Coordinates of C-alpha atoms in Angstrom, one line a residue:
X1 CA 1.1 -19.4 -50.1
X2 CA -2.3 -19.2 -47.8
X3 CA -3.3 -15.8 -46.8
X4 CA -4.9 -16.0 -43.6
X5 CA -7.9 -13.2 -43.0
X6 CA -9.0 -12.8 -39.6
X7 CA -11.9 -11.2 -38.6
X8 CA -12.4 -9.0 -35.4
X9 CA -15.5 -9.4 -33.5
X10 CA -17.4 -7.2 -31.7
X11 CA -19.5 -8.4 -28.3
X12 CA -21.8 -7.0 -26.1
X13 CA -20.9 -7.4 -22.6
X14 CA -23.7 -9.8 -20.8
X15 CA -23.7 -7.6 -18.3
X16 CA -25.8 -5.0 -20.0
X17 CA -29.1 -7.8 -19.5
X18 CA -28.2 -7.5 -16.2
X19 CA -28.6 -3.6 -15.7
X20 CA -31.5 -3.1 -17.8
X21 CA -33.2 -6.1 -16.0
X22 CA -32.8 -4.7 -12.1
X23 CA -33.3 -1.0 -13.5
X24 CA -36.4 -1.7 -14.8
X25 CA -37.8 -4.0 -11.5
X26 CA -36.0 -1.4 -9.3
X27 CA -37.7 1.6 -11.0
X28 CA -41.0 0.0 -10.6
X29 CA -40.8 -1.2 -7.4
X30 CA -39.1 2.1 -5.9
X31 CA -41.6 4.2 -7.3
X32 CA -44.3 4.2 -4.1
X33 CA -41.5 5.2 -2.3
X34 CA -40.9 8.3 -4.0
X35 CA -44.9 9.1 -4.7
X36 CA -45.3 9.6 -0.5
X37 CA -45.0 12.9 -1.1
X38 CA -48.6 13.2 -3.1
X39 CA -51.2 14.8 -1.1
X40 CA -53.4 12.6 0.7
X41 CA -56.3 11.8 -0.9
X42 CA -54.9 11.2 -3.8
X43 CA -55.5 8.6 -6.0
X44 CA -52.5 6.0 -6.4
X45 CA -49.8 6.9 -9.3
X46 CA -48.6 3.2 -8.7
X47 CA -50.6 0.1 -11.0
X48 CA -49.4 -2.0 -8.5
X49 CA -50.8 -0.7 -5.1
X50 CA -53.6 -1.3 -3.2
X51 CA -55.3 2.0 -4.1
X52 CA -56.5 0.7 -7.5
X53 CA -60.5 -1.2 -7.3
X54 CA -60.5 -4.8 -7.9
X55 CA -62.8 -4.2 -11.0
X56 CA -60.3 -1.4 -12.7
X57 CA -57.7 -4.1 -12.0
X58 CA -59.2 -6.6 -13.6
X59 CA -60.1 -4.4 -16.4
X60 CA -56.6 -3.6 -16.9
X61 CA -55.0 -7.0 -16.8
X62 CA -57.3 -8.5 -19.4
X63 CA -56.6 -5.4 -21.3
X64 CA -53.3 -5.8 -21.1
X65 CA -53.0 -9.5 -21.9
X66 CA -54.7 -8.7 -25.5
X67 CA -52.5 -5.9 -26.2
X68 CA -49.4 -8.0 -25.5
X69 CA -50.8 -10.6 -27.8
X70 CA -51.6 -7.7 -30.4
X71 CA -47.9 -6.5 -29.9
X72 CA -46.8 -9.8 -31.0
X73 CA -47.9 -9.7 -34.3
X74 CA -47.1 -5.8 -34.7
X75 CA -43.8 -5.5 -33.5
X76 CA -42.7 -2.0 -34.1
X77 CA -38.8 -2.5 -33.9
X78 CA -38.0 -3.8 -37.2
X79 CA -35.8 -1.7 -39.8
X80 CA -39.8 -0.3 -40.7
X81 CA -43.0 0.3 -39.4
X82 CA -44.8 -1.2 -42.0
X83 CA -42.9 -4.7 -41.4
X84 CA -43.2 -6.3 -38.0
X85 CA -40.8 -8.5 -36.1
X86 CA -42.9 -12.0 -36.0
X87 CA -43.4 -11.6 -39.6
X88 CA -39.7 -10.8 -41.0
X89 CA -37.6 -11.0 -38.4
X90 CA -34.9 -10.5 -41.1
X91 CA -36.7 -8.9 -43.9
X92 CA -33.4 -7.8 -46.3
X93 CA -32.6 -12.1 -46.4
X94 CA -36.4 -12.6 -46.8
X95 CA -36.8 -9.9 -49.9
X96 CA -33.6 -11.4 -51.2
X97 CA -34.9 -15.1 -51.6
X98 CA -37.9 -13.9 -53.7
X99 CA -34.4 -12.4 -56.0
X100 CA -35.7 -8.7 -55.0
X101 CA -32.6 -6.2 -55.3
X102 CA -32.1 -3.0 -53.1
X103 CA -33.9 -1.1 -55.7
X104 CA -36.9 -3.3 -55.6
X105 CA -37.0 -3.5 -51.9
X106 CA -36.8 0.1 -51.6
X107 CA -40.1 -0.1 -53.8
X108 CA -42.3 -2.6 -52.4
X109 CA -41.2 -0.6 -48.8
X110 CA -42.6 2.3 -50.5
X111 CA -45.5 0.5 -51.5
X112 CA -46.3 0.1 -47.7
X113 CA -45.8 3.3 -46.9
X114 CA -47.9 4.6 -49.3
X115 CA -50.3 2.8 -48.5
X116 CA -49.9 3.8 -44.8
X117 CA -50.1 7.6 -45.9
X118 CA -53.3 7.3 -48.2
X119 CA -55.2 4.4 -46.4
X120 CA -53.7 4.5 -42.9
X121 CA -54.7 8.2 -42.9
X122 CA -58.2 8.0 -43.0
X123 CA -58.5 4.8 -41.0
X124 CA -58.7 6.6 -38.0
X125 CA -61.6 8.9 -39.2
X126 CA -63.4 5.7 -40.8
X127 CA -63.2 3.7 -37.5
X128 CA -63.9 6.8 -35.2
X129 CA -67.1 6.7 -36.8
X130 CA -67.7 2.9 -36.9
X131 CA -65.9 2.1 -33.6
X132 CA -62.6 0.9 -32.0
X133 CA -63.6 -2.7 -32.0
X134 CA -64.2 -3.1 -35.7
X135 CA -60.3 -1.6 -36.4
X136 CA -58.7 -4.3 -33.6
X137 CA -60.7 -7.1 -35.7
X138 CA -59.3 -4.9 -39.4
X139 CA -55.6 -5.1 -37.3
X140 CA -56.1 -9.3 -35.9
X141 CA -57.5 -10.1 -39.9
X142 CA -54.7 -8.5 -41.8
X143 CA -52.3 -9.7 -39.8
X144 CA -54.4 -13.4 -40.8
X145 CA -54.0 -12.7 -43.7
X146 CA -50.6 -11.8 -44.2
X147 CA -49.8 -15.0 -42.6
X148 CA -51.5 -16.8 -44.6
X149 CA -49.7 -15.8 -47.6
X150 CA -46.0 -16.2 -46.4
X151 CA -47.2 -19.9 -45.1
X152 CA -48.5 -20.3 -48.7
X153 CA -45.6 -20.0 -51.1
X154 CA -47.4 -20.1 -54.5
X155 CA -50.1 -16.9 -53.2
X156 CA -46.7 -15.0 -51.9
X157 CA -47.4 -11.2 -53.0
X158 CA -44.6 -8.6 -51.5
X159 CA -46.2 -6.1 -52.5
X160 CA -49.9 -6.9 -50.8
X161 CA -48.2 -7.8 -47.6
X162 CA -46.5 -4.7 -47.6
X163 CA -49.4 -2.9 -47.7
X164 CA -51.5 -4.7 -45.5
X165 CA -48.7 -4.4 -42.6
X166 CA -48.8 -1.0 -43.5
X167 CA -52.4 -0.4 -43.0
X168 CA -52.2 -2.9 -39.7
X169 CA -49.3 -0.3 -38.5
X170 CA -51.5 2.7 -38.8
X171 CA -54.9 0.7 -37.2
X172 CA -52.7 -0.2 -34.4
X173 CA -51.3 2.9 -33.0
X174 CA -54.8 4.1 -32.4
X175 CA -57.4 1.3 -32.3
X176 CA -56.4 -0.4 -29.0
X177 CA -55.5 2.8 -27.2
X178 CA -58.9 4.1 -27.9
X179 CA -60.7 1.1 -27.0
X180 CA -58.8 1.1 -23.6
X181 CA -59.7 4.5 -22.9
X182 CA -63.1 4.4 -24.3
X183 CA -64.0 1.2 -22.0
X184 CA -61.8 3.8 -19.1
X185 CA -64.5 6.2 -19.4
X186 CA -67.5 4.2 -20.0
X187 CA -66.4 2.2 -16.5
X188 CA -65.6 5.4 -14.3
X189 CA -62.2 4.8 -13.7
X190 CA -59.9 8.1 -12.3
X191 CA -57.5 9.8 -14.7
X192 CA -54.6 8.7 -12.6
X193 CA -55.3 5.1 -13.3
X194 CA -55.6 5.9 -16.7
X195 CA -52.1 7.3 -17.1
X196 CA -50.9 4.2 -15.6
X197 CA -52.1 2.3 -18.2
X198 CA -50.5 4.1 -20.7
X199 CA -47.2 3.6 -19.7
X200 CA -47.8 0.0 -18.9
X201 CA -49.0 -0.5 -22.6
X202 CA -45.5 0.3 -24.1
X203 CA -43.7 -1.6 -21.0
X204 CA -46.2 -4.7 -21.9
X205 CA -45.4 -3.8 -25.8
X206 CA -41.4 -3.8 -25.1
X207 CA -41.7 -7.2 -23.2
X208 CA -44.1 -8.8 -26.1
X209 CA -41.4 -7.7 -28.8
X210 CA -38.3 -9.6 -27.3
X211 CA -40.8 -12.4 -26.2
X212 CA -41.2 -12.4 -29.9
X213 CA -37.4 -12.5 -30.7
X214 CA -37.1 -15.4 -28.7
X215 CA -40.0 -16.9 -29.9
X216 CA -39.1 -16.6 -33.9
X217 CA -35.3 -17.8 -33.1
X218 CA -36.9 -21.4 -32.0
X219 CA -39.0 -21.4 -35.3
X220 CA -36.3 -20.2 -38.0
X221 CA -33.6 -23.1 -37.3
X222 CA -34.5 -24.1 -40.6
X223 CA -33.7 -21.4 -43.0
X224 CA -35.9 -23.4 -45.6
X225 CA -39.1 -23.4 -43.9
X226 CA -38.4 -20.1 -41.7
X227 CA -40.9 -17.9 -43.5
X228 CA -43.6 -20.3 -43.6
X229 CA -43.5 -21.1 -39.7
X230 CA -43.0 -17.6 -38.7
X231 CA -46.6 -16.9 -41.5
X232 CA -48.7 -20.1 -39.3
X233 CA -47.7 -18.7 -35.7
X234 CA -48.5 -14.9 -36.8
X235 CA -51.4 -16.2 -38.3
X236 CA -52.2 -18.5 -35.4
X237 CA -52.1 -15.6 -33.0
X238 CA -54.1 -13.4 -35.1
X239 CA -56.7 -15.9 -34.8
X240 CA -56.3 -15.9 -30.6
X241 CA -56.3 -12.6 -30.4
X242 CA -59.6 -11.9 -32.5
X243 CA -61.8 -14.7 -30.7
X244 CA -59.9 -13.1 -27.4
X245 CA -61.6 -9.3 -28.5
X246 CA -64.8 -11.2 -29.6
X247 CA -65.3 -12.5 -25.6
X248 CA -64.0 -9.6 -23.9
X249 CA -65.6 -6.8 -25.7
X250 CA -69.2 -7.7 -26.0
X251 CA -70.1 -3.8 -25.5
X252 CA -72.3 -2.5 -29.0
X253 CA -70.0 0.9 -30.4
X254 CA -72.2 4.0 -31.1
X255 CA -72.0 4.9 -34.7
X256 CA -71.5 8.6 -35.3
X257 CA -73.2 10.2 -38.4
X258 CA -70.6 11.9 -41.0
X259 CA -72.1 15.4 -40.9
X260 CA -72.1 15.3 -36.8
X261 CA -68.5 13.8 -36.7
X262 CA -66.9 16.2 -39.4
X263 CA -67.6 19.5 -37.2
X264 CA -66.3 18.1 -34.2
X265 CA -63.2 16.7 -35.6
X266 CA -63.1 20.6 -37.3
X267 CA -63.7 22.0 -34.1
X268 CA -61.3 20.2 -31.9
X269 CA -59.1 18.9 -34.2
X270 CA -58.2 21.1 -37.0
X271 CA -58.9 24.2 -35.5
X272 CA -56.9 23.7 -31.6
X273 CA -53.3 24.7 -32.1
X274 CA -52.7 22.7 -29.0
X275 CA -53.7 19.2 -31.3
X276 CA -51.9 20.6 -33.6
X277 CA -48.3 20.7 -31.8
X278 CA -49.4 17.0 -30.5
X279 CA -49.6 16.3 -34.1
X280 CA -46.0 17.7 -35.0
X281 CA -44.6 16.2 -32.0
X282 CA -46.4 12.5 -32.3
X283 CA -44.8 12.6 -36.6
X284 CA -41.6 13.7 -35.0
X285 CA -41.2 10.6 -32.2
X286 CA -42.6 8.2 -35.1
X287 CA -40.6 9.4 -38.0
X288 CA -37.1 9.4 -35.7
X289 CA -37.8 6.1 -34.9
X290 CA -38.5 4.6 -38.4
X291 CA -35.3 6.2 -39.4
X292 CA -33.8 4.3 -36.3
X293 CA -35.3 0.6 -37.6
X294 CA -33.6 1.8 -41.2
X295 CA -30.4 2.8 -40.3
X296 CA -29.2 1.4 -37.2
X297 CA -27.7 -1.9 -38.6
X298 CA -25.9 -0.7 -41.5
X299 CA -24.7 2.3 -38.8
X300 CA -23.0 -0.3 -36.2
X301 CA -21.3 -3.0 -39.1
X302 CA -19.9 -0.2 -40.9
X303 CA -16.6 -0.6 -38.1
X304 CA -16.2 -3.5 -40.4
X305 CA -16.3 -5.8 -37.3
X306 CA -18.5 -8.9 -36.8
X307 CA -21.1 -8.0 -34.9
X308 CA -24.6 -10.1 -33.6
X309 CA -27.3 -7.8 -34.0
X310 CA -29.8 -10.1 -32.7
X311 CA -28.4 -9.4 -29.1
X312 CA -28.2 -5.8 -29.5
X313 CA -31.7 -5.6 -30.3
X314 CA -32.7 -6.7 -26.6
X315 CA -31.2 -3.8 -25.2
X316 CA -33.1 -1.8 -27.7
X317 CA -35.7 -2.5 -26.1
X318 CA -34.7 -3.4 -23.0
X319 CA -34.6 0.6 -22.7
X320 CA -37.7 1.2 -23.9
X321 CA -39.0 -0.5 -21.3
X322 CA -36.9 1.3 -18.6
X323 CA -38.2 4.5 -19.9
X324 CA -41.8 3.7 -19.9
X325 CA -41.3 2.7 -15.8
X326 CA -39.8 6.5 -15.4
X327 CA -43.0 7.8 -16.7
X328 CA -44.8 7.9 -13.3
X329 CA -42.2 8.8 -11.7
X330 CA -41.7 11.9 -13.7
X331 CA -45.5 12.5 -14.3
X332 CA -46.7 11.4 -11.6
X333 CA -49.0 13.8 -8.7
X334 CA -45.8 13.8 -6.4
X335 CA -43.3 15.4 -9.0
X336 CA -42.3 19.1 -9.3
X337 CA -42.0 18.4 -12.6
X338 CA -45.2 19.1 -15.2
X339 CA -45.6 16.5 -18.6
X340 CA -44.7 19.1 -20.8
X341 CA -41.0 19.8 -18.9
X342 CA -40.5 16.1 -18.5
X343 CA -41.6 15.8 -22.1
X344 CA -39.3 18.3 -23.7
X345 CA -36.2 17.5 -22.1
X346 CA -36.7 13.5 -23.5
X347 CA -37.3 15.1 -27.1
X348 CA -34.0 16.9 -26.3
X349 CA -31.9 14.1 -25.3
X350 CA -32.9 11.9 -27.9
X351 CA -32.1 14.3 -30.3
X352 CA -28.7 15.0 -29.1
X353 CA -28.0 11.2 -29.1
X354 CA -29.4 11.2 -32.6
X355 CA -26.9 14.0 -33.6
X356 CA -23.9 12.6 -32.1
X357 CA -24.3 9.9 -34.0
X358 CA -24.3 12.2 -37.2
X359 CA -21.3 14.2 -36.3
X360 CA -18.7 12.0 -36.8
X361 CA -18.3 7.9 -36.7
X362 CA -18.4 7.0 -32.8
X363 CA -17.1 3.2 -31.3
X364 CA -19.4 0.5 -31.4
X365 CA -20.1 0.4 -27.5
X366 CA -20.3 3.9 -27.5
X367 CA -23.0 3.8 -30.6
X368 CA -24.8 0.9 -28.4
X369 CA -25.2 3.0 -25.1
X370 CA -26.3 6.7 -27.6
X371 CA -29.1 4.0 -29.4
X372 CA -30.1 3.1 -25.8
X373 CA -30.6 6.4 -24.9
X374 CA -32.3 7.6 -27.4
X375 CA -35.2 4.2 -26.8
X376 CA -35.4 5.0 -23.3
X377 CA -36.7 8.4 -24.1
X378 CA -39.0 6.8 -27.0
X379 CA -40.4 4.8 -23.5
X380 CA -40.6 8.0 -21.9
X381 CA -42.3 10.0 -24.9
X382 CA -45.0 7.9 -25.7
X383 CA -47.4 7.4 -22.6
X384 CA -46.8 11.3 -22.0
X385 CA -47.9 11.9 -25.6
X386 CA -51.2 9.7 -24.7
X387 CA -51.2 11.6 -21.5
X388 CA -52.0 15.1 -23.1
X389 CA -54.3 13.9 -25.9
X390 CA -57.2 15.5 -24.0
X391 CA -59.6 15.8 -26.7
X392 CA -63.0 13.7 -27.0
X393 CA -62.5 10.1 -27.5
X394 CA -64.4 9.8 -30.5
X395 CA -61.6 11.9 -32.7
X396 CA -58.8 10.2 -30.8
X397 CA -58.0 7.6 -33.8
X398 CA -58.4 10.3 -36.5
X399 CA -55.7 12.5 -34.6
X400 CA -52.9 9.7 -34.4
X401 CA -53.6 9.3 -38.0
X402 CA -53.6 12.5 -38.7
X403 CA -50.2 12.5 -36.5
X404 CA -48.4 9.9 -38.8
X405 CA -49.4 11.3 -42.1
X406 CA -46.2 13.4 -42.5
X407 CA -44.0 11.2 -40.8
X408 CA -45.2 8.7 -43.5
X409 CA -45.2 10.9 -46.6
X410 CA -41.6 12.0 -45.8
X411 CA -40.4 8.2 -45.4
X412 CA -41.8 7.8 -48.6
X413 CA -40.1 10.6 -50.1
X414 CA -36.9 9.1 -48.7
X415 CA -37.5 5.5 -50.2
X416 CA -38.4 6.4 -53.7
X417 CA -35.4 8.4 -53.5
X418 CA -33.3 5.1 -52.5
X419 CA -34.7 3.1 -54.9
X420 CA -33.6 5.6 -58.2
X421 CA -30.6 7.7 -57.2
X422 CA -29.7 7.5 -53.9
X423 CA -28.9 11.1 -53.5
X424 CA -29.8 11.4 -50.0
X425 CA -27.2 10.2 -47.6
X426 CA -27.4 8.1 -44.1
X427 CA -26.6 10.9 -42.1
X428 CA -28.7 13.3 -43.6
X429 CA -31.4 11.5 -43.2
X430 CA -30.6 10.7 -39.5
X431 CA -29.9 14.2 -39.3
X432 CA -33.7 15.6 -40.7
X433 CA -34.9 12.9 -37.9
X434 CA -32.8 14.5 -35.0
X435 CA -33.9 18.2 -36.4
X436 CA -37.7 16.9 -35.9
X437 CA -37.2 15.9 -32.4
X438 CA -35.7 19.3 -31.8
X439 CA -38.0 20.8 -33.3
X440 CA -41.0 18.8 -31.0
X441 CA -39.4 19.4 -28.2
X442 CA -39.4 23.3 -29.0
X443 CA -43.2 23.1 -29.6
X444 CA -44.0 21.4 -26.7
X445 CA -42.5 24.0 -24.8
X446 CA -44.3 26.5 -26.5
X447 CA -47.7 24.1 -25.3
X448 CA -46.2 24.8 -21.5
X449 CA -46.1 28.4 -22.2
X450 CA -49.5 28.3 -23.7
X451 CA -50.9 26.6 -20.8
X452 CA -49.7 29.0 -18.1
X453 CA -51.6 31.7 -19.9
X454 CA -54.7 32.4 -18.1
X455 CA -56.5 32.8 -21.3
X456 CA -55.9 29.0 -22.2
X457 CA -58.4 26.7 -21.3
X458 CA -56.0 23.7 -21.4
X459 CA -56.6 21.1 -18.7
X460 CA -54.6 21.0 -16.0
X461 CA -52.6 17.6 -16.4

């Protein structure tokens, strides 16, 4: 007798593409409409108007062509920071051919993030000192090399590529932004046009990570020679993008002198409790999403139906990208609204979809739309976090370090404990990420407060 098993399967409804796609074109194309309002004279809040210069544009498009290129090779919205999409677009199968077990994936993981707390962390202080361009070229050459060793099988090491990505991970959450806003300041450019830019950096980020996706599923038909192909184009854009950085930034970096740079980074960094509730807030965003990247697989197949993750993963950050576009609209001169209120109610929301989630199992569709939620505030959060980090730009990349160090310690914490005796459970851990977002948005209504106070000398943004 034949016993029969059928399997269920679970399918995302095309029309979810659909939405995200006119959402995100109608919120940027709608938003002149609803920045009339701004007093005249005002600068535009819209990248695409007329008000912008031709030489700020032109600025900003070539700096946004690199950073999408960049973005390629980092790709934030794998299972971990420290691993990017280009490079292991499935990193469990990829671990698992080298005969790694869970145990020894949780390790070399932790390896990376180890490496991202002690190395990563003083990146930003090392390159504050010796300039923004010298940490793109650190970011562009690890990345080389990394993919120079998946492409070579017999110089494979897990463990060095897990902490070079690492140390890539932490150069790139500060070394382009402050190159952009360095070149900003250096150039003239109005603050308005600066915030735009921000936002347009994680909308250009989104759209270089599922240009990636699409990218990596041409080159891994063959399961056999996957890793290898994915290694040459990673390394093949690492080379683009440093001889792109090497003709468009021809500008010499001042170097600061230790002593000089130490009590200012004292002074405004580790003695402003306005940094520090950045700080708190920037750990909270990045350590919530890292636990995202972990858990959100293992979260959706445990129905027990078939699902294709690979198109779930588009709308992931499909609504990243829809967020980012509601950031002028939100922020910009014509809403009631300040950063800080718009700011706290995303770090709200995306906890609440973070702790339904926790509370008890929820549908698959239903588990799809809280995910999506909780990206399109990420969108949201980010270019408002680069928004209030007024301080000078010469401590910028030492504060986002500074920012990731806990968020990386405590994801450290958590793999070591995965790798010996699992103790620590999904949903706790899901849980500790939606108490941190609560917990942001808390302080940064406490900077709000803080910055009606007459006494407080906190720029009015």
């Amino acid at each position: 007798m034949t016993v029969v098993i059928e399997r269920e399967e679970w399918e995302l409804n095309p029309l979810a593409y659909v939405f995200l796609f006119v959402s995100c074109f109608a919120s940027i194309f709608l938003c002149p409409y609803f920045s009339k309002g701004s007093a005249k004279g005002a600068a535009s809040a819209y990248p695409f108007d007329l008000g912008p210069s031709a030489p700020f544009l032109r600025f900003q498009r070539s700096f946004l062509l690199i950073y999408s290129i960049a973005s390629v090779l980092f790709g934030a919205s794998s299972y971990f920071p420290v691993i990017e999409v280009l490079q292991t677009i499935s990193g469990e199968y990829e671990y698992m051919q080298y005969g790694l077990g869970r145990e020894q994936m949780a390790l070399v993981l932790a390896a990376g993030a180890a490496g991202g707390l002690f190395l990563g962390t003083f990146s930003g202080i090392l390159f504050d000192m010796i300039g923004p361009r010298n940490a793109c070229m650190l970011y562009c050459v690890l990345h080389l090399l990394v993919g120079l060793l998946k492409t070579v099988r017999w110089l494979r090491s897990m463990w060095v590529e897990s902490i070079c990505l690492a140390l890539a991970s932490s150069v790139f959450h500060f070394c382009f932004e402050t190159w952009m806003v360095t070149e900003h300041e250096k150039h003239g450019h109005k603050q308005d046009l600066l915030n735009d830019t921000f936002w347009l950096m994680t909308f250009y980020e989104s759209a270089s990570l599922v240009g990636s996706q699409g990218v990596a599923n041409i080159l891994v038909k063959d399961l056999h020679k996957k890793f290898s192909r994915l290694g040459a184009f990673a390394a093949l854009f690492a080379i683009i993008t440093i001889l792109y950085i090497r003709k468009a930034w021809k500008g010499n970096q001042d170097v600061s002198i230790i002593g000089s740079y130490r009590k200012s980074f004292s002074a405004h960094v580790l003695r402003d409790k306005k940094i520090w509730i950045l700080v708190w807030a920037q750990a909270s965003i990045h350590f919530s999403v890292v636990v995202f990247w972990f858990l959100w697989a293992p979260t959706i197949v445990a129905d027990g139906r078939e699902v294709h993750l690979s198109r779930i993963y588009p709308c992931f950050i499909g609504s990243r990208m829809l967020g980012s576009t509601a950031f002028p609209l939100f922020s910009g001169i014509a809403s009631s609204l300040h950063t800080e209120d718009s700011l706290t109610a995303s770090f709200v929301i995306a906890a609440a979809a973070l702790s339904i989630v926790v509370y008890d199992y929820q549908e698959i569709g239903l588990l799809v739309i809280l995910f999506c939620i909780f990206h399109a505030c990420v969108g949201f959060i980010l270019p408002s976090l680069a928004k209030l980090r007024y301080l000078p730009n010469e401590l910028r990349g030492g504060m986002i370090t500074l920012s990731l160090a806990p968020a990386n310690a405590v994801i450290l914490l958590v793999l070591i404990n995965r790798a010996y005796n699992r103790s620590i459970e999904n949903s706790t851990i899901m849980a500790l990420a939606a108490c941190g977002l609560l917990t942001a948005g808390a302080c940064i209504h406490i900077l709000r407060r803080w910055r009606k106070h007459p006494r407080q000398n906190w720029r009015n943004l």
